[in-house]
CSV table of C-alpha atoms and ligand atoms in Angstrom, one decimal:
chain,number,residue,atom,x,y,z
A,1,MET,CA,38.5,37.8,91.7
A,2,SER,CA,41.3,38.3,94.5
A,3,SER,CA,40.2,38.4,98.5
A,4,LEU,CA,41.7,41.0,100.8
A,5,HIS,CA,42.2,41.8,104.0
A,6,LEU,CA,42.0,45.0,106.3
A,7,SER,CA,42.1,46.4,109.7
A,8,GLY,CA,41.2,49.6,110.8
A,9,VAL,CA,38.5,51.4,112.7
A,10,LEU,CA,34.9,51.4,111.1
A,11,LEU,CA,32.5,54.0,110.3
A,12,PRO,CA,30.3,55.2,111.4
A,13,GLU,CA,30.1,52.5,114.2
A,14,GLY,CA,33.6,53.7,115.0
A,15,GLU,CA,34.8,49.8,116.0
A,16,GLN,CA,38.2,48.8,115.7
A,17,ARG,CA,38.3,45.5,113.7
A,18,ASP,CA,39.7,43.5,111.1
A,19,VAL,CA,37.2,43.1,107.8
A,20,TRP,CA,38.0,40.7,104.7
A,21,VAL,CA,36.7,40.9,101.0
A,22,ARG,CA,35.7,37.9,99.1
A,23,ASP,CA,33.6,38.3,95.8
A,24,GLY,CA,33.2,41.6,96.1
A,25,ARG,CA,31.3,41.2,99.7
A,26,PHE,CA,32.4,42.3,103.3
A,27,THR,CA,33.1,39.5,105.7
A,28,PHE,CA,34.0,39.3,109.3
A,29,ASP,CA,35.3,35.8,108.6
A,30,ALA,CA,39.1,35.4,108.0
A,31,VAL,CA,39.8,35.0,104.2
A,32,PRO,CA,42.6,32.2,104.1
A,33,GLY,CA,45.4,33.9,101.7
A,34,ALA,CA,43.8,37.2,101.5
A,35,GLU,CA,45.6,40.7,100.2
A,36,THR,CA,46.4,42.6,103.6
A,37,VAL,CA,45.9,46.0,101.6
A,38,ALA,CA,45.7,48.2,105.0
A,39,ARG,CA,46.9,48.0,108.4
A,40,GLY,CA,45.4,51.2,110.8
A,41,GLY,CA,43.1,53.7,109.0
A,42,TRP,CA,39.9,54.4,108.8
A,43,LEU,CA,37.2,52.6,106.7
A,44,VAL,CA,34.4,54.7,105.3
A,45,PRO,CA,31.3,53.4,103.3
A,46,GLY,CA,31.8,54.8,99.7
A,47,LEU,CA,31.2,58.6,99.7
A,48,VAL,CA,28.3,59.5,97.5
A,49,ASP,CA,28.1,62.5,95.0
A,50,ALA,CA,23.8,63.3,95.4
A,51,HIS,CA,24.3,65.2,93.3
A,52,CYS,CA,26.1,65.2,89.8
A,53,HIS,CA,26.0,65.2,85.7
A,54,VAL,CA,27.8,62.6,84.6
A,55,GLY,CA,27.9,62.8,80.3
A,56,LEU,CA,27.5,67.0,80.6
A,57,ASP,CA,29.7,70.0,80.4
A,58,PRO,CA,28.8,73.9,80.0
A,59,GLN,CA,28.1,73.2,76.2
A,60,GLY,CA,25.9,69.8,77.0
A,61,GLY,CA,26.3,66.5,76.3
A,62,VAL,CA,29.8,64.9,75.6
A,63,ASP,CA,31.2,62.2,74.2
A,64,GLU,CA,31.8,58.7,76.2
A,65,ALA,CA,35.3,59.2,76.3
A,66,THR,CA,34.7,62.6,78.2
A,67,GLN,CA,32.4,60.4,80.7
A,68,GLU,CA,34.4,58.3,81.3
A,69,GLU,CA,37.1,60.9,82.7
A,70,GLN,CA,34.4,62.3,84.7
A,71,ALA,CA,33.7,59.2,86.4
A,72,VAL,CA,36.7,58.1,87.1
A,73,ALA,CA,37.5,61.6,88.6
A,74,ASP,CA,34.4,61.0,91.0
A,75,ARG,CA,35.8,57.3,91.6
A,76,ASP,CA,39.6,58.6,92.3
A,77,ALA,CA,37.5,61.2,94.9
A,78,GLY,CA,36.5,58.4,96.8
A,79,ALA,CA,32.6,58.8,95.4
A,80,LEU,CA,31.9,55.2,94.4
A,81,LEU,CA,27.7,56.0,94.3
A,82,LEU,CA,26.8,58.9,91.7
A,83,ARG,CA,23.2,60.5,91.7
A,84,ASP,CA,23.5,61.8,88.1
A,85,CYS,CA,21.2,64.6,88.8
A,86,GLY,CA,20.1,65.5,84.8
A,87,SER,CA,22.3,64.3,81.6
A,88,PRO,CA,21.3,64.9,77.9
A,89,ALA,CA,23.7,61.8,77.4
A,90,ASP,CA,22.8,58.0,77.5
A,91,THR,CA,25.3,57.0,80.4
A,92,ARG,CA,23.9,53.4,81.2
A,93,TRP,CA,26.7,52.3,80.0
A,94,VAL,CA,28.6,53.5,82.7
A,95,GLN,CA,26.7,50.9,84.9
A,96,ASP,CA,28.3,47.8,83.0
A,97,ARG,CA,31.9,48.8,83.9
A,98,ASP,CA,32.9,47.5,87.4
A,99,ASP,CA,35.8,50.0,87.5
A,100,LEU,CA,33.3,53.1,87.5
A,101,PRO,CA,31.0,54.2,90.4
A,102,ARG,CA,27.7,53.2,90.8
A,103,LEU,CA,25.0,55.3,89.1
A,104,ILE,CA,21.5,56.3,89.6
A,105,ARG,CA,20.3,58.5,86.8
A,106,CYS,CA,17.6,61.2,86.8
A,107,GLY,CA,17.0,61.0,83.0
A,108,ARG,CA,17.3,64.0,81.3
A,109,HIS,CA,16.4,67.5,82.9
A,110,ILE,CA,12.8,69.1,82.2
A,111,ALA,CA,12.4,72.8,81.7
A,112,ARG,CA,10.6,75.3,80.0
A,113,THR,CA,10.9,76.1,76.5
A,114,ARG,CA,14.1,78.8,76.5
A,115,ARG,CA,14.5,78.6,80.2
A,116,TYR,CA,17.3,76.8,81.1
A,117,ILE,CA,20.9,76.6,80.4
A,118,ARG,CA,20.7,75.8,76.4
A,119,ASN,CA,21.6,72.0,75.2
A,120,PHE,CA,21.2,70.5,78.7
A,121,ALA,CA,17.1,69.9,79.4
A,122,HIS,CA,14.1,69.1,77.5
A,123,GLU,CA,12.9,72.2,76.9
A,124,ILE,CA,9.1,71.6,77.2
A,125,GLU,CA,5.7,73.5,77.5
A,126,PRO,CA,3.0,72.8,80.3
A,127,GLY,CA,0.6,70.9,78.8
A,128,GLU,CA,3.5,68.5,77.7
A,129,LEU,CA,5.0,68.0,81.2
A,130,THR,CA,3.3,64.6,82.3
A,131,THR,CA,3.6,63.0,79.2
A,132,TYR,CA,7.9,63.9,79.8
A,133,VAL,CA,7.8,63.3,83.6
A,134,ALA,CA,6.3,59.6,82.7
A,135,GLN,CA,8.9,59.1,79.6
A,136,GLU,CA,11.9,60.3,81.9
A,137,ALA,CA,10.5,57.9,85.1
A,138,ARG,CA,10.7,55.0,82.7
A,139,ALA,CA,14.4,55.6,81.1
A,140,GLY,CA,15.4,56.7,85.0
A,141,ASP,CA,17.1,54.6,87.4
A,142,GLY,CA,14.2,55.9,90.0
A,143,TRP,CA,14.4,59.7,89.8
A,144,VAL,CA,13.5,62.3,87.6
A,145,LYS,CA,14.6,66.2,87.5
A,146,LEU,CA,12.3,69.4,87.1
A,147,VAL,CA,13.9,72.5,86.4
A,148,GLY,CA,11.8,74.2,89.3
A,149,ASP,CA,12.6,78.0,88.6
A,150,TRP,CA,14.8,80.0,86.3
A,151,ILE,CA,15.4,83.7,84.8
A,152,SER,CA,12.2,84.8,83.0
A,153,ARG,CA,13.4,87.3,80.4
A,154,GLU,CA,9.6,88.5,80.5
A,155,GLU,CA,9.6,89.2,83.9
A,156,GLY,CA,13.6,89.8,84.3
A,157,ASP,CA,13.8,87.4,87.5
A,158,LEU,CA,13.8,84.3,88.6
A,159,ALA,CA,10.2,82.9,87.9
A,160,PRO,CA,8.6,79.2,88.4
A,161,SER,CA,9.0,77.1,85.5
A,162,PHE,CA,5.3,75.8,85.2
A,163,PRO,CA,2.4,76.8,87.0
A,164,ALA,CA,1.5,75.1,90.1
A,165,GLU,CA,-0.8,72.5,89.1
A,166,ALA,CA,1.5,71.2,86.7
A,167,PHE,CA,4.0,70.7,88.6
A,168,THR,CA,1.4,69.2,91.0
A,169,ALA,CA,0.7,66.5,87.9
A,170,ALA,CA,4.1,66.1,87.5
A,171,ILE,CA,5.0,64.7,91.2
A,172,ALA,CA,1.9,62.7,91.0
A,173,THR,CA,2.6,61.1,87.8
A,174,ALA,CA,6.1,60.4,88.8
A,175,HIS,CA,4.8,58.7,91.8
A,176,GLU,CA,2.6,56.6,89.7
A,177,HIS,CA,6.0,55.7,87.7
A,178,GLY,CA,7.6,54.7,90.9
A,179,ALA,CA,9.9,57.5,90.8
A,180,ARG,CA,11.5,60.3,93.5
A,181,VAL,CA,11.3,63.8,92.2
A,182,THR,CA,14.0,66.3,92.6
A,183,ALA,CA,13.9,70.2,91.3
A,184,HIS,CA,16.4,72.9,91.3
A,185,CYS,CA,14.9,75.8,92.6
A,186,PHE,CA,17.3,79.1,93.1
A,187,GLY,CA,14.2,81.3,94.4
A,188,GLU,CA,11.6,81.2,96.3
A,189,THR,CA,8.0,81.3,95.1
A,190,VAL,CA,8.1,78.0,93.6
A,191,LEU,CA,9.2,76.1,96.5
A,192,PRO,CA,6.1,75.7,98.7
A,193,TRP,CA,4.2,74.6,95.6
A,194,LEU,CA,6.8,71.9,94.9
A,195,VAL,CA,6.9,71.0,99.0
A,196,ASP,CA,3.1,71.5,99.2
A,197,ALA,CA,3.0,68.7,95.9
A,198,GLY,CA,5.1,65.9,98.0
A,199,ILE,CA,8.3,66.5,95.9
A,200,ASP,CA,10.8,64.4,97.3
A,201,CYS,CA,13.8,66.4,97.0
A,202,ILE,CA,15.8,70.1,97.0
A,203,GLU,CA,18.3,70.8,94.9
A,204,HIS,CA,20.2,74.1,95.9
A,205,GLY,CA,17.1,75.7,97.8
A,206,THR,CA,18.5,78.7,98.5
A,207,GLY,CA,14.8,80.2,98.5
A,208,LEU,CA,13.8,78.4,101.5
A,209,THR,CA,12.1,79.8,104.3
A,210,THR,CA,11.4,79.1,107.8
A,211,ASP,CA,8.0,78.1,107.6
A,212,LEU,CA,8.4,75.6,104.5
A,213,VAL,CA,12.1,73.8,106.0
A,214,GLU,CA,9.8,72.5,109.1
A,215,THR,CA,7.1,70.9,106.7
A,216,MET,CA,10.1,69.7,104.9
A,217,ALA,CA,11.5,67.5,107.9
A,218,ALA,CA,7.6,66.8,108.8
A,219,GLN,CA,7.3,65.0,105.6
A,220,GLY,CA,10.5,64.0,104.9
A,221,THR,CA,12.2,66.3,101.7
A,222,ALA,CA,15.6,65.9,101.0
A,223,LEU,CA,18.0,68.8,100.8
A,224,VAL,CA,21.0,69.1,98.4
A,225,PRO,CA,22.3,72.3,98.8
A,226,THR,CA,25.4,72.3,96.4
A,227,ALA,CA,27.0,74.5,98.8
A,228,HIS,CA,30.2,74.8,96.4
A,229,GLN,CA,28.3,75.7,93.8
A,230,LEU,CA,26.3,78.5,95.6
A,231,ASP,CA,29.5,80.2,95.5
A,232,ASN,CA,29.1,80.8,91.9
A,233,PHE,CA,26.1,83.3,92.5
A,234,PRO,CA,27.8,86.2,92.2
A,235,MET,CA,29.2,85.1,88.9
A,236,TYR,CA,25.7,84.1,87.5
A,237,ALA,CA,24.4,87.8,89.0
A,238,GLU,CA,27.1,89.8,86.9
A,239,GLN,CA,26.9,88.0,83.9
A,240,GLY,CA,22.9,88.8,83.7
A,241,ALA,CA,23.5,92.4,85.9
A,242,GLU,CA,23.0,94.5,82.7
A,243,ARG,CA,19.9,93.3,81.1
A,244,PHE,CA,18.4,92.1,84.2
A,245,PRO,CA,19.0,93.7,87.4
A,246,ALA,CA,16.3,92.8,89.4
A,247,TYR,CA,17.5,89.2,88.9
A,248,ALA,CA,21.7,90.2,89.6
A,249,ASP,CA,20.2,91.7,92.9
A,250,HIS,CA,18.0,88.6,93.9
A,251,MET,CA,21.0,86.4,93.2
A,252,LEU,CA,23.4,88.6,95.0
A,253,ALA,CA,20.6,88.6,98.1
A,254,LEU,CA,20.2,84.5,97.5
A,255,HIS,CA,24.0,84.5,97.6
A,256,ALA,CA,24.3,86.7,101.3
A,257,ARG,CA,21.8,84.5,103.1
A,258,ARG,CA,23.1,81.1,101.9
A,259,ARG,CA,24.7,79.7,105.0
A,260,GLU,CA,21.3,81.4,107.5
A,261,THR,CA,18.8,79.3,104.8
A,262,ILE,CA,20.6,76.1,104.7
A,263,MET,CA,21.6,76.0,108.7
A,264,ALA,CA,17.8,76.6,109.0
A,265,ALA,CA,16.8,73.6,106.9
A,266,TYR,CA,19.7,71.8,108.9
A,267,GLU,CA,18.6,72.7,112.6
A,268,ALA,CA,14.9,72.0,111.3
A,269,GLY,CA,16.0,68.5,110.9
A,270,VAL,CA,15.9,68.3,106.9
A,271,ALA,CA,17.9,65.4,105.7
A,272,ILE,CA,21.0,67.2,103.9
A,273,TYR,CA,23.1,65.2,101.4
A,274,ALA,CA,26.6,66.5,99.6
A,275,GLY,CA,26.4,67.2,96.2
A,276,THR,CA,28.8,68.9,94.2
A,277,ASP,CA,27.0,69.8,91.1
A,278,ALA,CA,29.8,68.5,88.7
A,279,GLY,CA,29.2,68.4,85.2
A,280,GLY,CA,27.8,71.5,84.5
A,281,VAL,CA,30.1,74.5,85.5
A,282,LEU,CA,32.3,72.7,87.9
A,283,PRO,CA,34.7,69.7,87.2
A,284,HIS,CA,34.3,66.2,88.9
A,285,GLY,CA,35.7,64.8,91.8
A,286,LEU,CA,34.8,67.5,94.2
A,287,ILE,CA,33.1,65.4,96.9
A,288,ALA,CA,35.8,66.6,99.3
A,289,ASP,CA,35.3,70.5,98.7
A,290,GLU,CA,31.3,69.7,98.9
A,291,VAL,CA,32.1,68.1,102.2
A,292,ALA,CA,34.3,71.0,103.4
A,293,GLU,CA,31.9,73.7,102.4
A,294,LEU,CA,29.0,72.3,104.2
A,295,ALA,CA,31.1,71.8,107.2
A,296,SER,CA,32.1,75.8,107.5
A,297,TYR,CA,28.1,76.6,107.4
A,298,GLY,CA,28.7,75.2,110.7
A,299,MET,CA,27.3,71.4,110.5
A,300,PRO,CA,29.1,69.0,112.6
A,301,ALA,CA,31.9,66.9,111.0
A,302,ASP,CA,30.5,63.5,111.3
A,303,TYR,CA,26.6,64.6,110.4
A,304,VAL,CA,28.4,66.3,106.9
A,305,LEU,CA,30.4,62.8,106.5
A,306,GLY,CA,27.2,61.0,107.0
A,307,ALA,CA,25.6,63.0,104.7
A,308,ALA,CA,28.7,62.2,101.8
A,309,SER,CA,28.9,58.5,103.2
A,310,TRP,CA,26.4,56.1,104.7
A,311,ARG,CA,23.1,58.1,105.2
A,312,ALA,CA,23.4,59.2,101.8
A,313,ARG,CA,23.8,55.5,101.0
A,314,GLU,CA,20.5,54.7,102.8
A,315,TRP,CA,18.5,57.3,101.1
A,316,LEU,CA,19.8,56.0,98.1
A,317,GLY,CA,19.1,52.0,98.6
A,318,TRP,CA,22.2,50.9,99.2
A,319,ASN,CA,24.0,49.8,102.5
A,320,ALA,CA,24.9,52.4,105.1
A,321,GLY,CA,27.6,50.7,107.1
A,322,LEU,CA,30.4,48.2,106.7
A,323,ASP,CA,28.1,45.0,107.5
A,324,ASP,CA,28.6,41.4,107.0
A,325,GLY,CA,27.5,40.5,103.6
A,326,ALA,CA,27.2,44.1,102.1
A,327,PRO,CA,28.8,45.0,98.6
A,328,ALA,CA,32.7,46.3,99.7
A,329,ASP,CA,32.5,50.4,98.5
A,330,PHE,CA,34.5,51.7,101.1
A,331,VAL,CA,37.3,54.5,101.2
A,332,VAL,CA,40.2,54.2,103.1
A,333,TYR,CA,42.0,57.2,105.0
A,334,PRO,CA,45.3,57.3,107.5
A,335,ARG,CA,43.1,59.6,109.9
A,336,ASP,CA,40.2,60.2,111.2
A,337,PRO,CA,37.8,62.2,109.1
A,338,ARG,CA,35.4,62.7,112.1
A,339,THR,CA,38.0,65.2,113.4
A,340,ASP,CA,39.7,65.9,110.4
A,341,LEU,CA,37.5,66.6,106.9
A,342,SER,CA,40.5,67.3,104.8
A,343,VAL,CA,41.7,63.8,105.1
A,344,LEU,CA,39.2,63.7,102.3
A,345,ARG,CA,41.6,65.0,99.8
A,346,GLU,CA,44.3,61.9,100.9
A,347,PRO,CA,42.0,58.7,100.7
A,348,THR,CA,44.8,55.8,101.1
A,349,ALA,CA,42.6,53.4,99.5
A,350,VAL,CA,39.8,52.8,97.0
A,351,VAL,CA,37.9,50.1,97.0
A,352,LEU,CA,35.4,49.3,94.5
A,353,ARG,CA,33.4,45.8,94.2
A,354,GLY,CA,35.7,44.5,96.2
A,355,GLN,CA,38.8,45.4,94.0
A,356,VAL,CA,41.4,48.2,95.0
A,357,VAL,CA,41.0,50.8,92.0
B,1,ZN,ZN1,22.7,70.3,88.5
C-alpha cells in the first residue's frame, strides 16, 4: 500500500498543515518517500449520505452489478460512509470491498401489508412487528428502518402504518437488541407516537410541529429531511390525485411548508443530517445536491457541511476530524466549501481507506 502526502486546510478545524497517509491512516509524522497527491486545497472528512438505498431501484431489489454502480456513484461524489436506510437486497458483500464506501445497513424496511412501495419492504401486520424488528436488528448494522406512515387506501390519506402501542414495542425491541430505530414519516399523526417512544431518528419529517421539534432536540432525536426528495411531493400528489384527492392535497400542503417545518427543527436545535434518499426514485451520487438544497432552506454552509461530513460521521460512530491515527477517508476540494458549497461537485481527489479512488 503506497503512502501519501498532502498539504492543505484541514476541516472542520480550518488549520493549514501537512499530513501523511500510511497503512490507511492519517499521521502528522512525515513519511519518507510518500507520494504527494495534493498541495493546497481543503481536506474534508469523507462525506456521509445518511439516507440512501444501495440495492434498490423503483421496481425493488437490484443485482450485484447494479449495487456496485450505485456504490461507485456515491463514492465518486465523495460519499465515503453510507447509512443504507433499507434494502431488500443482501449488500453485505460491499463491506468486503476496499474500493467501495463504508456501509451501515438498516436491513429491509418494515411496513404494513400493502402499505408501501411494492417489492421494497417486509409487509406485515401489527402482531408480527416485534418479531420482524428483532430479525432485522440482528441482520443489520445497528439500525432498523420502519415505515411510519403511508397512504391508506381505506382512509384515502396518509395514515400511521401501525398502532401507537405496536410502534412503542417495536422501538423497545430494537433497543434491547442494541439497534437504533429510524422511520419514514411524511404526515403528522405518527410523529408524536414515535418521538414519545424514544425513536432515534426521523426520515423526511415533513409533518413535524413546533412542540415536537423541541422534544426531539431535548432527547437527541435526529432528523434526516432528504430535502431533495421532498421536491417530488407534487409528483406523488399528482399520481394519487384522481383516486385520493385528500391525500394529494395533504402532500401539497406538506410540500408547501417544508422549508418552515425543517427550519423550525433546525432552530430548535434538532441534529440534522444530509441524506439523498438515492435508490428509490432518485439516482445515487447526489450528496452535493442535497447539501445545496438544505443550504437553500437557510441553514449556514458550515452547519450543512458538518451535516454531510464530520457531525454525521460522529453520529454514526466514525471519526469526526482528520486526526492523527484516524482512518484516511477524505475528500480534497480546490476551494473552501464553507464559503462555496458548490465546490462539493468538483472534488480534486477522493481518498478512501488511504487510497486515491
Ligand atoms: Zn428512503
